[in-house]
Short mmCIF file of C-alpha atoms and ligand atoms in Angstrom, two decimals:
data_model
loop_
_atom_site.label_atom_id
_atom_site.label_comp_id
_atom_site.label_asym_id
_atom_site.label_seq_id
_atom_site.Cartn_x
_atom_site.Cartn_y
_atom_site.Cartn_z
CA MET A 1 -40.97 7.88 -1.77
CA ASN A 2 -39.87 7.15 1.62
CA GLU A 3 -39.18 10.87 2.96
CA LYS A 4 -37.73 9.61 6.24
CA LEU A 5 -35.01 6.71 3.99
CA LEU A 6 -33.70 9.44 1.71
CA LYS A 7 -33.04 12.54 4.16
CA ILE A 8 -31.15 9.68 6.36
CA GLY A 9 -29.49 8.62 2.99
CA GLN A 10 -28.48 12.13 2.12
CA LYS A 11 -26.89 12.65 5.89
CA LEU A 12 -24.63 9.95 5.33
CA ILE A 13 -23.38 11.23 2.24
CA ASP A 14 -22.79 14.27 3.35
CA LEU A 15 -21.80 13.56 6.71
CA GLY A 16 -20.64 10.14 6.43
CA SER A 17 -22.04 9.57 9.94
CA LEU A 18 -25.20 8.47 11.15
CA GLU A 19 -26.99 7.27 14.63
CA ILE A 20 -26.73 3.74 15.43
CA ALA A 21 -31.01 4.07 14.78
CA GLU A 22 -30.77 5.41 11.70
CA TYR A 23 -28.52 2.76 10.61
CA GLU A 24 -30.82 0.22 11.22
CA TYR A 25 -33.46 2.47 9.64
CA LEU A 26 -31.76 2.32 6.32
CA ILE A 27 -31.28 -1.35 6.50
CA ASP A 28 -34.31 -2.26 7.53
CA ASN A 29 -35.86 -0.63 5.01
CA ARG A 30 -33.29 -0.38 2.28
CA ASN A 31 -35.36 -0.27 -1.29
CA GLU A 32 -34.26 -0.09 -5.09
CA GLU A 33 -34.22 3.85 -5.22
CA ILE A 34 -32.22 4.39 -2.27
CA THR A 35 -30.29 1.33 -2.86
CA GLU A 36 -29.43 2.71 -6.43
CA PHE A 37 -28.90 6.40 -4.90
CA LEU A 38 -26.39 5.36 -2.24
CA LYS A 39 -24.65 3.13 -5.08
CA LYS A 40 -24.03 6.24 -7.47
CA GLU A 41 -23.16 8.03 -4.17
CA ALA A 42 -20.38 5.55 -3.01
CA VAL A 43 -19.62 4.90 -6.33
CA LYS A 44 -18.82 9.25 -7.11
CA LYS A 45 -16.59 9.01 -4.06
CA ARG A 46 -14.57 6.45 -4.89
CA LYS A 47 -13.85 7.64 -7.92
CA GLU A 48 -12.66 11.10 -6.64
CA VAL A 49 -10.52 9.08 -4.33
CA TYR A 50 -9.14 6.60 -6.89
CA GLY A 51 -10.65 7.16 -10.22
CA ASN A 52 -11.55 3.51 -12.18
CA THR A 53 -8.25 2.31 -10.31
CA VAL A 54 -8.28 -1.62 -8.71
CA PHE A 55 -5.45 -2.02 -6.36
CA ILE A 56 -5.36 -6.08 -5.74
CA ARG A 57 -3.01 -8.23 -3.36
CA GLY A 58 -1.79 -11.79 -3.54
CA LEU A 59 -2.71 -13.96 -1.20
CA ILE A 60 -1.13 -16.63 0.70
CA GLU A 61 -2.13 -18.60 2.78
CA ILE A 62 -0.19 -19.92 4.91
CA SER A 63 -0.99 -22.46 6.70
CA ASN A 64 -4.78 -23.85 8.41
CA ILE A 65 -3.24 -24.80 11.89
CA CYS A 66 -5.75 -23.43 14.38
CA LYS A 67 -5.74 -23.12 17.90
CA ASN A 68 -9.12 -21.46 17.37
CA ASP A 69 -12.43 -23.03 17.59
CA CYS A 70 -14.00 -20.06 15.81
CA LEU A 71 -18.01 -21.88 15.20
CA TYR A 72 -18.46 -20.05 11.58
CA CYS A 73 -14.68 -21.67 10.15
CA GLY A 74 -14.34 -24.29 8.12
CA ILE A 75 -10.74 -25.31 9.41
CA ARG A 76 -11.23 -24.59 13.10
CA ALA A 77 -9.94 -26.61 15.44
CA SER A 78 -12.04 -29.46 16.15
CA ASN A 79 -12.88 -30.05 12.48
CA LYS A 80 -11.15 -33.49 11.94
CA ASP A 81 -11.63 -33.59 8.44
CA CYS A 82 -9.85 -30.48 7.80
CA GLU A 83 -6.44 -31.96 6.20
CA ARG A 84 -3.40 -29.49 8.02
CA TYR A 85 -0.91 -28.00 6.24
CA ARG A 86 1.85 -24.86 7.23
CA LEU A 87 3.74 -23.40 4.68
CA ALA A 88 7.36 -23.40 4.28
CA LYS A 89 9.97 -20.03 4.10
CA ASP A 90 10.73 -21.53 0.78
CA GLU A 91 7.34 -21.92 -0.30
CA ILE A 92 6.02 -18.43 0.82
CA LEU A 93 9.33 -16.78 -0.92
CA SER A 94 8.54 -18.34 -4.21
CA CYS A 95 4.32 -17.14 -3.99
CA CYS A 96 6.11 -13.82 -3.91
CA ASP A 97 8.53 -14.54 -6.56
CA GLU A 98 5.18 -15.33 -8.57
CA GLY A 99 3.04 -12.56 -7.44
CA TYR A 100 5.95 -10.03 -8.32
CA SER A 101 6.15 -11.20 -11.78
CA LEU A 102 2.38 -10.93 -12.47
CA GLY A 103 2.37 -7.21 -11.15
CA PHE A 104 1.62 -7.75 -7.03
CA ARG A 105 3.08 -4.78 -5.16
CA THR A 106 1.15 -5.75 -1.81
CA PHE A 107 1.68 -9.36 0.02
CA VAL A 108 -0.58 -10.56 2.07
CA MET A 109 -0.01 -13.59 4.49
CA GLN A 110 -2.72 -14.98 6.17
CA GLY A 111 -3.86 -18.48 7.96
CA GLY A 112 -4.69 -20.04 11.26
CA GLU A 113 -3.38 -18.93 15.06
CA ASP A 114 -0.24 -21.76 14.08
CA GLY A 115 1.76 -21.52 16.63
CA TYR A 116 4.86 -22.37 14.60
CA PHE A 117 4.64 -19.41 13.40
CA THR A 118 6.46 -16.76 15.92
CA ASP A 119 7.59 -14.33 15.95
CA GLU A 120 11.35 -14.56 15.12
CA ILE A 121 10.10 -16.59 12.42
CA LEU A 122 7.77 -14.00 10.97
CA VAL A 123 10.64 -11.53 11.21
CA GLU A 124 12.67 -13.60 9.36
CA ILE A 125 10.31 -14.18 6.73
CA ILE A 126 8.76 -10.54 6.92
CA GLY A 127 12.33 -8.95 6.77
CA GLU A 128 13.76 -11.55 4.05
CA ILE A 129 10.36 -10.05 1.65
CA LYS A 130 11.19 -6.95 2.42
CA LYS A 131 14.70 -7.06 1.45
CA LYS A 132 14.23 -8.46 -2.09
CA TYR A 133 10.99 -6.72 -3.00
CA PRO A 134 11.63 -3.17 -1.33
CA ASP A 135 8.70 -1.77 -3.46
CA CYS A 136 6.01 -4.33 -1.95
CA ALA A 137 4.04 -3.74 0.85
CA VAL A 138 3.12 -7.18 3.36
CA THR A 139 0.07 -7.46 5.29
CA LEU A 140 0.09 -9.63 8.10
CA SER A 141 -3.64 -11.71 8.76
CA LEU A 142 -2.46 -14.23 11.45
CA GLY A 143 -5.12 -13.34 13.76
CA GLU A 144 -4.78 -12.58 17.29
CA ARG A 145 -1.68 -11.65 19.10
CA SER A 146 0.03 -10.23 22.16
CA TYR A 147 1.12 -5.67 21.91
CA ALA A 148 4.82 -6.83 21.85
CA SER A 149 4.44 -9.82 19.33
CA TYR A 150 2.74 -6.79 16.77
CA LYS A 151 5.71 -4.66 17.78
CA LYS A 152 7.78 -6.97 16.19
CA LEU A 153 6.83 -7.57 13.41
CA PHE A 154 5.94 -4.18 12.15
CA ASP A 155 9.35 -2.94 13.42
CA ALA A 156 10.02 -5.87 10.78
CA GLY A 157 8.79 -4.43 8.12
CA ALA A 158 5.13 -6.09 7.55
CA ASP A 159 2.81 -2.87 6.78
CA ARG A 160 -0.38 -3.45 7.27
CA TYR A 161 -2.73 -5.94 9.67
CA LEU A 162 -6.21 -7.49 8.89
CA LEU A 163 -8.30 -8.88 11.66
CA ARG A 164 -11.86 -8.82 11.10
CA HIS A 165 -13.70 -8.02 14.82
CA GLU A 166 -16.53 -10.34 13.09
CA THR A 167 -19.27 -8.48 15.49
CA ALA A 168 -19.47 -5.80 17.11
CA ASP A 169 -21.50 -6.53 19.66
CA LYS A 170 -20.57 -8.42 22.45
CA GLU A 171 -23.55 -10.70 23.27
CA HIS A 172 -23.21 -12.11 19.17
CA TYR A 173 -19.49 -12.27 19.01
CA ASN A 174 -20.27 -14.95 22.33
CA LYS A 175 -22.78 -16.84 20.26
CA LEU A 176 -20.05 -16.83 17.58
CA HIS A 177 -17.35 -17.96 19.83
CA PRO A 178 -16.08 -20.03 22.16
CA ASN A 179 -15.64 -19.02 25.81
CA LYS A 180 -11.96 -19.27 25.03
CA MET A 181 -12.40 -16.25 23.67
CA SER A 182 -13.34 -13.09 24.02
CA TYR A 183 -14.98 -9.68 22.10
CA GLU A 184 -12.64 -7.46 24.60
CA ASN A 185 -9.46 -9.00 23.63
CA ARG A 186 -10.59 -8.61 19.87
CA MET A 187 -11.29 -5.28 19.72
CA GLU A 188 -7.78 -4.94 22.28
CA CYS A 189 -5.91 -6.62 19.11
CA LEU A 190 -7.71 -3.86 16.80
CA LYS A 191 -6.47 -0.77 18.84
CA ASN A 192 -3.10 -1.47 19.95
CA LEU A 193 -2.73 -2.20 16.06
CA LYS A 194 -3.66 0.90 14.76
CA GLU A 195 -1.70 2.50 17.73
CA LEU A 196 1.62 1.08 16.33
CA GLY A 197 1.10 2.23 13.34
CA PHE A 198 -0.34 -0.82 10.79
CA GLN A 199 -2.51 0.09 7.70
CA THR A 200 -5.48 -1.53 9.98
CA GLY A 201 -8.07 -3.50 8.62
CA CYS A 202 -11.45 -4.91 10.34
CA GLY A 203 -14.59 -6.38 9.44
CA PHE A 204 -16.99 -8.24 9.75
CA MET A 205 -19.50 -11.30 8.02
CA VAL A 206 -22.96 -9.84 6.59
CA GLY A 207 -26.02 -13.30 7.31
CA SER A 208 -23.71 -14.82 10.13
CA PRO A 209 -25.81 -17.02 12.21
CA TYR A 210 -28.10 -15.02 14.76
CA GLN A 211 -27.10 -11.90 13.36
CA THR A 212 -29.59 -9.20 13.85
CA THR A 213 -30.15 -5.19 12.00
CA HIS A 214 -28.96 -4.00 15.06
CA ASN A 215 -25.59 -5.73 15.50
CA LEU A 216 -24.89 -4.59 11.50
CA ALA A 217 -25.84 -1.12 12.61
CA LYS A 218 -23.11 -1.15 15.25
CA ASP A 219 -21.02 -2.75 12.45
CA LEU A 220 -21.37 0.26 10.75
CA LYS A 221 -20.83 2.67 13.86
CA PHE A 222 -18.22 1.17 15.06
CA ILE A 223 -15.64 1.31 11.56
CA GLU A 224 -17.15 5.04 11.15
CA GLU A 225 -15.88 5.98 15.15
CA PHE A 226 -12.45 3.56 14.63
CA SER A 227 -12.25 4.45 10.97
CA PRO A 228 -9.91 1.70 9.67
CA GLU A 229 -7.73 2.00 6.50
CA MET A 230 -9.14 -1.54 4.95
CA CYS A 231 -12.41 -2.94 5.97
CA GLY A 232 -12.83 -6.49 4.86
CA ILE A 233 -17.02 -7.90 4.09
CA GLY A 234 -18.30 -10.87 2.81
CA PRO A 235 -21.80 -12.96 2.91
CA PHE A 236 -21.53 -15.31 5.79
CA ILE A 237 -21.21 -19.51 3.92
CA PRO A 238 -21.54 -22.46 5.94
CA HIS A 239 -19.25 -24.65 5.86
CA LYS A 240 -20.24 -28.19 6.22
CA ALA A 241 -17.96 -29.25 9.19
CA THR A 242 -18.80 -27.13 11.27
CA GLU A 243 -22.20 -26.99 13.34
CA PHE A 244 -23.11 -23.49 11.12
CA LYS A 245 -23.92 -25.81 8.40
CA ILE A 246 -27.47 -26.27 8.98
CA TYR A 247 -27.39 -21.96 8.65
CA LYS A 248 -27.73 -20.24 5.42
CA ALA A 249 -25.77 -17.99 3.43
CA GLY A 250 -25.59 -14.19 4.16
CA ASP A 251 -27.56 -11.99 1.03
CA VAL A 252 -25.33 -11.06 -1.80
CA GLU A 253 -27.52 -8.40 -2.31
CA LEU A 254 -27.18 -6.90 1.49
CA THR A 255 -23.46 -7.21 0.94
CA CYS A 256 -23.49 -4.79 -1.93
CA PHE A 257 -25.34 -2.13 -0.07
CA LEU A 258 -23.57 -2.37 2.96
CA LEU A 259 -20.27 -1.99 0.42
CA SER A 260 -21.64 1.36 -0.97
CA VAL A 261 -22.35 2.48 2.48
CA ILE A 262 -18.87 1.70 4.00
CA ARG A 263 -17.50 4.17 1.24
CA LEU A 264 -19.91 6.97 1.75
CA ILE A 265 -18.80 6.46 5.73
CA LYS A 266 -15.31 6.67 4.48
CA PRO A 267 -13.78 7.83 1.12
CA THR A 268 -10.51 6.69 1.25
CA ILE A 269 -11.19 3.30 2.70
CA LEU A 270 -9.80 0.30 1.21
CA LEU A 271 -12.79 -1.62 0.76
CA PRO A 272 -12.22 -5.67 -0.68
CA ALA A 273 -15.15 -7.04 -2.86
CA THR A 274 -13.56 -10.49 -0.90
CA THR A 275 -13.41 -13.97 -2.14
CA ALA A 276 -16.72 -14.78 0.08
CA LEU A 277 -18.77 -12.30 -2.11
CA GLY A 278 -17.43 -13.85 -5.40
CA SER A 279 -17.71 -17.33 -3.91
CA ALA A 280 -21.35 -16.89 -3.15
CA GLU A 281 -22.95 -15.76 -6.62
CA GLN A 282 -20.62 -15.52 -9.95
CA GLY A 283 -20.10 -12.27 -10.75
CA GLY A 284 -19.98 -11.72 -7.22
CA ARG A 285 -16.95 -9.34 -6.92
CA GLU A 286 -17.97 -7.27 -9.86
CA LYS A 287 -20.84 -6.58 -8.17
CA GLY A 288 -19.17 -5.41 -5.16
CA ILE A 289 -16.59 -2.75 -6.93
CA LEU A 290 -19.39 -1.70 -8.87
CA CYS A 291 -21.10 -0.61 -6.41
CA GLY A 292 -17.80 0.98 -4.27
CA ALA A 293 -15.31 -1.64 -3.43
CA ASN A 294 -11.88 -0.72 -4.71
CA VAL A 295 -9.79 -3.60 -3.75
CA ILE A 296 -9.63 -7.58 -5.09
CA MET A 297 -7.44 -9.91 -2.95
CA PRO A 298 -6.30 -12.61 -5.60
CA ASN A 299 -4.78 -16.63 -4.66
CA LEU A 300 -1.51 -16.77 -5.20
CA SER A 301 -1.18 -19.85 -2.59
CA PRO A 302 0.42 -22.91 -4.06
CA HIS A 303 -2.11 -25.10 -6.04
CA SER A 304 -1.38 -27.97 -3.84
CA VAL A 305 -2.84 -26.58 -0.60
CA ARG A 306 -5.28 -24.43 -1.76
CA LYS A 307 -8.25 -26.57 -1.67
CA LYS A 308 -7.49 -27.21 2.05
CA TYR A 309 -7.41 -23.77 2.97
CA GLU A 310 -11.27 -24.08 2.90
CA LEU A 311 -13.36 -21.51 4.98
CA TYR A 312 -16.11 -22.16 4.18
CA ASN A 313 -18.15 -24.45 1.32
CA ASN A 314 -17.18 -23.86 -2.66
CA LYS A 315 -14.98 -21.11 -2.24
CA LEU A 316 -13.53 -20.14 -5.04
CA ILE A 317 -10.13 -20.81 -5.79
CA SER A 318 -9.23 -20.71 -9.45
CA GLY A 319 -10.24 -18.78 -12.28
CA ASN A 320 -10.03 -15.40 -11.59
CA GLU A 321 -9.80 -15.89 -8.14
CA SER A 322 -6.46 -17.07 -8.72
CA ALA A 323 -3.79 -15.07 -9.41
CA GLN A 324 -2.61 -16.72 -12.38
CA GLU A 325 -5.37 -16.03 -14.40
CA ILE A 326 -4.81 -12.34 -13.83
CA GLU A 327 -5.36 -11.59 -17.59
CA ASN A 328 -8.56 -12.23 -17.36
CA LEU A 329 -9.56 -10.66 -14.23
CA LYS A 330 -8.02 -7.48 -16.36
CA ASN A 331 -10.42 -8.07 -18.71
CA SER A 332 -13.42 -8.46 -16.22
CA MET A 333 -12.46 -5.44 -14.56
CA LYS A 334 -12.23 -3.33 -18.08
CA ASN A 335 -15.59 -4.65 -18.96
CA ILE A 336 -16.94 -2.76 -16.29
CA GLY A 337 -14.70 -0.09 -16.78
CA TYR A 338 -12.14 -0.52 -14.23
CA GLU A 339 -8.65 -1.16 -14.78
CA ILE A 340 -6.24 -3.33 -12.39
CA VAL A 341 -2.70 -2.04 -11.14
CA THR A 342 0.49 -2.38 -10.03
CA ASP A 343 0.88 -0.05 -7.30
CA ARG A 344 1.48 -0.65 -3.55
CA GLY A 345 -2.26 0.33 -3.06
CA ASP A 346 -1.71 2.12 0.21
CA ILE A 347 -5.04 4.16 1.15
CA LYS A 348 -4.88 8.08 -0.01
CA GLU A 349 -5.34 10.27 3.03
CA LYS A 350 -7.02 13.43 1.97
N1 SAH B 1 -6.67 -16.58 12.07
C1 SAH B 1 -7.26 -15.12 10.98
C2 SAH B 1 -7.63 -15.84 9.74
C3 SAH B 1 -8.53 -16.01 10.08
S1 SAH B 1 -10.04 -16.42 8.03
C4 SAH B 1 -8.75 -14.48 11.61
O1 SAH B 1 -8.58 -14.51 12.84
O2 SAH B 1 -8.30 -13.12 11.65
C5 SAH B 1 -10.45 -14.71 7.81
C6 SAH B 1 -11.67 -14.34 7.59
O3 SAH B 1 -13.03 -15.14 6.80
C7 SAH B 1 -12.51 -14.31 9.05
O4 SAH B 1 -11.62 -13.26 9.79
C8 SAH B 1 -13.87 -14.29 8.71
O5 SAH B 1 -14.58 -13.55 8.55
C9 SAH B 1 -14.10 -15.10 7.49
N2 SAH B 1 -14.63 -16.40 7.03
C10 SAH B 1 -14.55 -17.37 8.09
N3 SAH B 1 -15.58 -18.46 8.06
C11 SAH B 1 -16.34 -17.88 7.20
C12 SAH B 1 -17.75 -18.41 6.59
N4 SAH B 1 -17.97 -19.95 6.38
N5 SAH B 1 -17.95 -17.37 5.47
C13 SAH B 1 -17.72 -16.38 5.08
N6 SAH B 1 -16.78 -15.87 6.14
C14 SAH B 1 -16.19 -16.80 6.52
#
């Protein structure tokens, strides 16, 4: 038994807070015993807040056109092999219609940074969704925009915004992104989103190129301090048309361990078992739920475009990943003791 490890684990459970060096020690020295211990405690805390319920979000990938060139991403601007598309307003609204009848009460519009989607156009789309489905939440995941832009989207009725910070270490950030993008701006955007009143989500990839344990420890400290309502983490998975194709995929076990740690940092957090986790390993999403995650985001995009929103190789687009197969997903959750609910799924603040 490693006394130091258990002491740090207990501190995390009691306080939801560790020093960066302690997070680092925890990750580097983790073994089966501490992993199981934290997993059990994470699930306990999750159940105190959310019982055995799992929230679902209908993910609508509205455009794969992007002005950015993030080195890891399959839809980066310089990928000439990527067949580009964007959905029209009516197509997005049809996705919502279908999603609503399947039991979804949150719609997530995600996409590349596509200049077509001006504030004006987005305000109109958000307004129409809200008018038609006032009992639903609208989440946006459309990258970096100005304070004024975020404000317009919030005022139009958008409830939540997902913007992964990608890494809380500036030097690491610069290794994952071209010079044009900046760590400071990403962090500024997150701060602005929170200030405006969005339920805000940050997050990062596990095992992204050049990532060190120290970087991960800083990610955890950032989550602790920023205290986001949501946090999306999933393994990095290489994409064949990016220069990061030579790097290996992130580790599923480490991702699950970090899900438990994040649940312990903030017991009320909305924590998805991501598509990347499900894509990296069969049953990955179930594993994530069993480690403390409480959200799943099935794909509600039109079938004709799903293959084109390829952030990484072998991204799941069918099976339980597909919103249309919600019955299967319900069953697979039931099999592990959880229940998918028809609910907006807002954060339950204590
Ligand atoms: N343009 C939006 C949406 C990005 S796609 C934005 O900037 O927020 C959503 C997330 O997918 C990204 O934040 C990134 O963390 C993840 N992602 C991109 N490429 C990936 C890859 N190769 N492996 C795993 N996750 C990836």
